[in-house]
Amino acid sequence: MRIRKKLTFVGLFILFGLTSKAQETLFEFGKRKDFNTLISGGSEAEALKWIDVNTADTTWYQDKDILICRGLPIGVVRSEKMYQNFIMHVEWRHMEKGGNSGIFVWCDAKPEKHNRLPSGVEVQMLELDWVNQHKRNGETPPIAYVHGELFGAGKVTTEPDNPRGVRSKSIENRCLGVGKWNKYTVVCVDGTIKLAVNGKFVNGVREASKRKGYICLESEGAQIMFKNLQIIELDSGYILPEHIVEEL
């Protein structure tokens, strides 16, 4: 009996140690603000903490206010907290032609084995030359594919505003190419997402099967830089248990 108790204690100690390690902050980047506080004149902001899911501490590094992702290994880091309704502003630029990346919202932060990426709604960030490097049957994909495409990834589904199959393509090309900064404003409310690129709303999805989850930054094979990431958290809305990802 005593031996069993010892083993149980050791097992719990190991499990606690692994869980604690899994929750360690890899880096801080960006700010979280509360909408009601902003309206009342407050300016308090808290640093966003990011936890590694399946990349490495060498994947990410910071140069002053810029977060740089080397692109390998393929995977994500996740926000410490889950978010339901919010506005996200982020600036990004690819440093390689044809570079691939994105940000997941309402994400479960649980990578699939076949591609190392989780389920969520992806806000696509592909460099413009991607279409020239990935011709299909000799044909060049439409530029709209790389320009802020929105779609349910993995187990998450959405209804597209501008269908390209199950994905939603942008209605106007406003994205800038390699080495140039792009600005995304992403409004996420009760299963609906609207995306503005460089100052104009051009895409959207609705009826997302998940409506509260983690935000994940994606590493997908190419160097990308992020800056000025801000999350403005809005009031919560009506939500069913099945719309919420499992808390980690």
Short mmCIF file of N, CA, C and O in Angstrom, two decimals, residues 67-131:
data_model
loop_
_atom_site.label_atom_id
_atom_site.label_comp_id
_atom_site.label_asym_id
_atom_site.label_seq_id
_atom_site.Cartn_x
_atom_site.Cartn_y
_atom_site.Cartn_z
N LEU A 67 8.91 40.81 -34.07
CA LEU A 67 9.03 39.37 -33.82
C LEU A 67 9.37 38.70 -35.15
O LEU A 67 8.67 38.89 -36.15
N ILE A 68 10.43 37.91 -35.15
CA ILE A 68 10.89 37.26 -36.37
C ILE A 68 10.73 35.75 -36.21
O ILE A 68 11.17 35.17 -35.22
N CYS A 69 10.10 35.14 -37.20
CA CYS A 69 9.92 33.69 -37.23
C CYS A 69 10.80 33.13 -38.35
O CYS A 69 10.68 33.55 -39.50
N ARG A 70 11.65 32.18 -38.01
CA ARG A 70 12.56 31.61 -39.01
C ARG A 70 11.84 30.63 -39.95
O ARG A 70 12.35 30.30 -41.00
N GLY A 71 10.67 30.14 -39.55
CA GLY A 71 9.88 29.28 -40.43
C GLY A 71 10.02 27.80 -40.20
O GLY A 71 9.23 27.01 -40.75
N LEU A 72 11.00 27.38 -39.40
CA LEU A 72 11.21 25.95 -39.15
C LEU A 72 11.48 25.71 -37.67
O LEU A 72 12.13 26.54 -37.03
N PRO A 73 10.99 24.60 -37.14
CA PRO A 73 10.13 23.63 -37.80
C PRO A 73 8.72 24.18 -38.02
O PRO A 73 8.34 25.17 -37.40
N ILE A 74 7.98 23.53 -38.90
CA ILE A 74 6.59 23.92 -39.12
C ILE A 74 5.81 23.66 -37.83
O ILE A 74 5.95 22.61 -37.20
N GLY A 75 4.98 24.63 -37.44
CA GLY A 75 4.20 24.49 -36.22
C GLY A 75 3.67 25.84 -35.77
O GLY A 75 3.64 26.80 -36.55
N VAL A 76 3.25 25.93 -34.51
CA VAL A 76 2.66 27.16 -34.00
C VAL A 76 3.08 27.43 -32.56
O VAL A 76 3.50 26.53 -31.84
N VAL A 77 2.94 28.69 -32.17
CA VAL A 77 2.91 29.07 -30.76
C VAL A 77 1.50 29.59 -30.50
O VAL A 77 0.83 30.08 -31.41
N ARG A 78 1.05 29.48 -29.26
CA ARG A 78 -0.31 29.88 -28.94
C ARG A 78 -0.34 30.96 -27.87
O ARG A 78 0.59 31.10 -27.07
N SER A 79 -1.43 31.72 -27.86
CA SER A 79 -1.64 32.71 -26.81
C SER A 79 -1.86 31.99 -25.48
O SER A 79 -2.35 30.86 -25.44
N GLU A 80 -1.49 32.66 -24.41
CA GLU A 80 -1.69 32.07 -23.08
C GLU A 80 -3.17 31.89 -22.78
O GLU A 80 -3.57 30.89 -22.19
N LYS A 81 -4.00 32.85 -23.21
CA LYS A 81 -5.43 32.84 -22.92
C LYS A 81 -6.25 32.55 -24.18
O LYS A 81 -5.77 32.73 -25.30
N MET A 82 -7.50 32.15 -23.96
CA MET A 82 -8.44 31.99 -25.05
C MET A 82 -9.22 33.30 -25.24
O MET A 82 -9.41 34.05 -24.29
N TYR A 83 -9.70 33.52 -26.47
CA TYR A 83 -10.45 34.72 -26.78
C TYR A 83 -11.71 34.35 -27.56
O TYR A 83 -11.70 33.43 -28.37
N GLN A 84 -12.78 35.13 -27.31
CA GLN A 84 -14.04 34.92 -28.02
C GLN A 84 -14.27 36.05 -29.02
O GLN A 84 -14.06 35.88 -30.21
N ASN A 85 -14.69 37.21 -28.56
CA ASN A 85 -14.95 38.35 -29.43
C ASN A 85 -13.82 39.37 -29.27
O ASN A 85 -13.54 39.82 -28.16
N PHE A 86 -13.21 39.76 -30.38
CA PHE A 86 -12.07 40.67 -30.29
C PHE A 86 -11.75 41.28 -31.65
O PHE A 86 -12.21 40.79 -32.70
N ILE A 87 -10.99 42.36 -31.61
CA ILE A 87 -10.41 42.95 -32.81
C ILE A 87 -8.90 42.74 -32.73
O ILE A 87 -8.29 43.00 -31.68
N MET A 88 -8.32 42.27 -33.80
CA MET A 88 -6.87 42.06 -33.83
C MET A 88 -6.26 42.92 -34.93
O MET A 88 -6.73 42.91 -36.07
N HIS A 89 -5.24 43.67 -34.57
CA HIS A 89 -4.45 44.41 -35.56
C HIS A 89 -3.05 43.80 -35.56
O HIS A 89 -2.46 43.55 -34.51
N VAL A 90 -2.50 43.56 -36.75
CA VAL A 90 -1.14 43.04 -36.85
C VAL A 90 -0.52 43.52 -38.16
O VAL A 90 -1.21 43.68 -39.17
N GLU A 91 0.78 43.76 -38.12
CA GLU A 91 1.53 44.10 -39.32
C GLU A 91 2.53 42.98 -39.59
O GLU A 91 3.13 42.45 -38.65
N TRP A 92 2.71 42.62 -40.85
CA TRP A 92 3.57 41.49 -41.18
C TRP A 92 4.23 41.71 -42.55
O TRP A 92 3.72 42.44 -43.40
N ARG A 93 5.37 41.05 -42.72
CA ARG A 93 6.02 41.05 -44.03
C ARG A 93 6.83 39.77 -44.20
O ARG A 93 7.44 39.26 -43.26
N HIS A 94 6.77 39.23 -45.40
CA HIS A 94 7.60 38.08 -45.74
C HIS A 94 8.96 38.56 -46.24
O HIS A 94 9.05 39.61 -46.89
N MET A 95 9.98 37.78 -45.95
CA MET A 95 11.33 38.12 -46.38
C MET A 95 11.83 37.19 -47.48
O MET A 95 12.97 37.29 -47.91
N GLU A 96 10.99 36.26 -47.91
CA GLU A 96 11.34 35.34 -48.99
C GLU A 96 10.18 35.30 -49.99
O GLU A 96 9.02 35.29 -49.60
N LYS A 97 10.49 35.27 -51.27
CA LYS A 97 9.46 35.16 -52.28
C LYS A 97 8.70 33.84 -52.11
O LYS A 97 9.30 32.79 -51.94
N GLY A 98 7.39 33.93 -52.16
CA GLY A 98 6.58 32.72 -52.02
C GLY A 98 6.43 32.23 -50.60
O GLY A 98 5.97 31.11 -50.37
N GLY A 99 6.82 33.07 -49.62
CA GLY A 99 6.74 32.65 -48.22
C GLY A 99 5.31 32.36 -47.77
O GLY A 99 4.35 32.95 -48.26
N ASN A 100 5.19 31.45 -46.80
CA ASN A 100 3.88 30.98 -46.33
C ASN A 100 3.80 31.14 -44.82
O ASN A 100 4.74 30.79 -44.09
N SER A 101 2.68 31.67 -44.33
CA SER A 101 2.44 31.75 -42.89
C SER A 101 0.98 32.16 -42.67
O SER A 101 0.17 32.14 -43.60
N GLY A 102 0.66 32.51 -41.45
CA GLY A 102 -0.70 32.94 -41.13
C GLY A 102 -0.90 33.02 -39.63
O GLY A 102 0.00 32.71 -38.85
N ILE A 103 -2.09 33.42 -39.25
CA ILE A 103 -2.49 33.44 -37.85
C ILE A 103 -3.80 32.68 -37.72
O ILE A 103 -4.73 32.90 -38.52
N PHE A 104 -3.87 31.78 -36.75
CA PHE A 104 -5.10 31.06 -36.46
C PHE A 104 -5.85 31.76 -35.33
O PHE A 104 -5.25 32.17 -34.34
N VAL A 105 -7.17 31.89 -35.49
CA VAL A 105 -8.01 32.38 -34.41
C VAL A 105 -9.03 31.30 -34.05
O VAL A 105 -9.29 30.39 -34.85
N TRP A 106 -9.60 31.40 -32.85
CA TRP A 106 -10.55 30.39 -32.36
C TRP A 106 -9.96 28.99 -32.56
O TRP A 106 -10.61 28.07 -33.05
N CYS A 107 -8.72 28.85 -32.16
CA CYS A 107 -7.91 27.68 -32.48
C CYS A 107 -7.79 26.75 -31.28
O CYS A 107 -7.72 27.18 -30.14
N ASP A 108 -7.72 25.43 -31.55
CA ASP A 108 -7.57 24.46 -30.45
C ASP A 108 -6.12 24.24 -30.05
O ASP A 108 -5.83 23.62 -29.03
N ALA A 109 -5.17 24.74 -30.86
CA ALA A 109 -3.73 24.61 -30.58
C ALA A 109 -3.30 23.16 -30.43
O ALA A 109 -2.36 22.85 -29.70
N LYS A 110 -3.97 22.27 -31.16
CA LYS A 110 -3.63 20.84 -31.15
C LYS A 110 -3.23 20.43 -32.56
O LYS A 110 -4.10 20.23 -33.41
N PRO A 111 -1.94 20.30 -32.84
CA PRO A 111 -1.49 20.02 -34.20
C PRO A 111 -1.94 18.65 -34.70
O PRO A 111 -1.99 17.68 -33.96
N GLU A 112 -2.26 18.61 -35.99
CA GLU A 112 -2.52 17.35 -36.66
C GLU A 112 -1.19 16.69 -37.01
O GLU A 112 -0.20 17.38 -37.29
N LYS A 113 -1.15 15.37 -36.99
CA LYS A 113 0.10 14.66 -37.25
C LYS A 113 0.59 14.85 -38.68
O LYS A 113 1.79 14.92 -38.94
N HIS A 114 -0.35 14.95 -39.64
CA HIS A 114 0.05 14.95 -41.04
C HIS A 114 0.64 16.28 -41.50
O HIS A 114 1.40 16.32 -42.46
N ASN A 115 0.29 17.39 -40.79
CA ASN A 115 0.83 18.68 -41.24
C ASN A 115 1.35 19.57 -40.11
O ASN A 115 1.80 20.68 -40.36
N ARG A 116 1.27 19.09 -38.87
CA ARG A 116 1.78 19.80 -37.69
C ARG A 116 1.04 21.10 -37.41
O ARG A 116 1.50 21.92 -36.64
N LEU A 117 -0.14 21.28 -38.01
CA LEU A 117 -0.90 22.51 -37.81
C LEU A 117 -2.23 22.20 -37.12
O LEU A 117 -2.80 21.13 -37.31
N PRO A 118 -2.76 23.14 -36.33
CA PRO A 118 -3.96 22.89 -35.54
C PRO A 118 -5.25 23.20 -36.29
O PRO A 118 -5.24 23.63 -37.45
N SER A 119 -6.37 23.00 -35.60
CA SER A 119 -7.68 23.38 -36.12
C SER A 119 -8.05 24.77 -35.63
O SER A 119 -7.84 25.10 -34.46
N GLY A 120 -8.62 25.56 -36.52
CA GLY A 120 -9.03 26.92 -36.19
C GLY A 120 -9.44 27.63 -37.46
O GLY A 120 -9.58 27.00 -38.51
N VAL A 121 -9.65 28.91 -37.39
CA VAL A 121 -9.88 29.70 -38.61
C VAL A 121 -8.56 30.38 -38.96
O VAL A 121 -8.01 31.12 -38.15
N GLU A 122 -8.06 30.09 -40.15
CA GLU A 122 -6.77 30.66 -40.54
C GLU A 122 -6.96 31.95 -41.31
O GLU A 122 -7.77 32.05 -42.23
N VAL A 123 -6.17 32.94 -40.92
CA VAL A 123 -6.06 34.20 -41.64
C VAL A 123 -4.76 34.10 -42.43
O VAL A 123 -3.67 34.20 -41.88
N GLN A 124 -4.89 33.87 -43.72
CA GLN A 124 -3.75 33.50 -44.56
C GLN A 124 -2.78 34.66 -44.79
O GLN A 124 -3.20 35.81 -44.97
N MET A 125 -1.49 34.34 -44.76
CA MET A 125 -0.44 35.31 -45.06
C MET A 125 0.57 34.67 -46.01
O MET A 125 1.60 34.15 -45.59
N LEU A 126 0.25 34.68 -47.29
CA LEU A 126 1.15 34.15 -48.32
C LEU A 126 1.77 35.30 -49.10
O LEU A 126 1.09 36.28 -49.42
N GLU A 127 3.05 35.17 -49.41
CA GLU A 127 3.71 36.19 -50.23
C GLU A 127 3.23 36.04 -51.67
O GLU A 127 2.92 34.95 -52.15
N LEU A 128 3.15 37.16 -52.39
CA LEU A 128 2.49 37.20 -53.69
C LEU A 128 3.09 36.25 -54.73
O LEU A 128 2.39 35.78 -55.63
N ASP A 129 4.38 35.95 -54.64
CA ASP A 129 5.00 35.09 -55.65
C ASP A 129 4.65 33.62 -55.45
O ASP A 129 5.02 32.78 -56.27
N TRP A 130 3.91 33.32 -54.38
CA TRP A 130 3.53 31.93 -54.13
C TRP A 130 2.80 31.32 -55.32
O TRP A 130 3.01 30.16 -55.68
N VAL A 131 1.95 32.11 -55.96
CA VAL A 131 1.16 31.58 -57.08
C VAL A 131 2.05 31.20 -58.26
O VAL A 131 1.74 30.26 -59.01
#
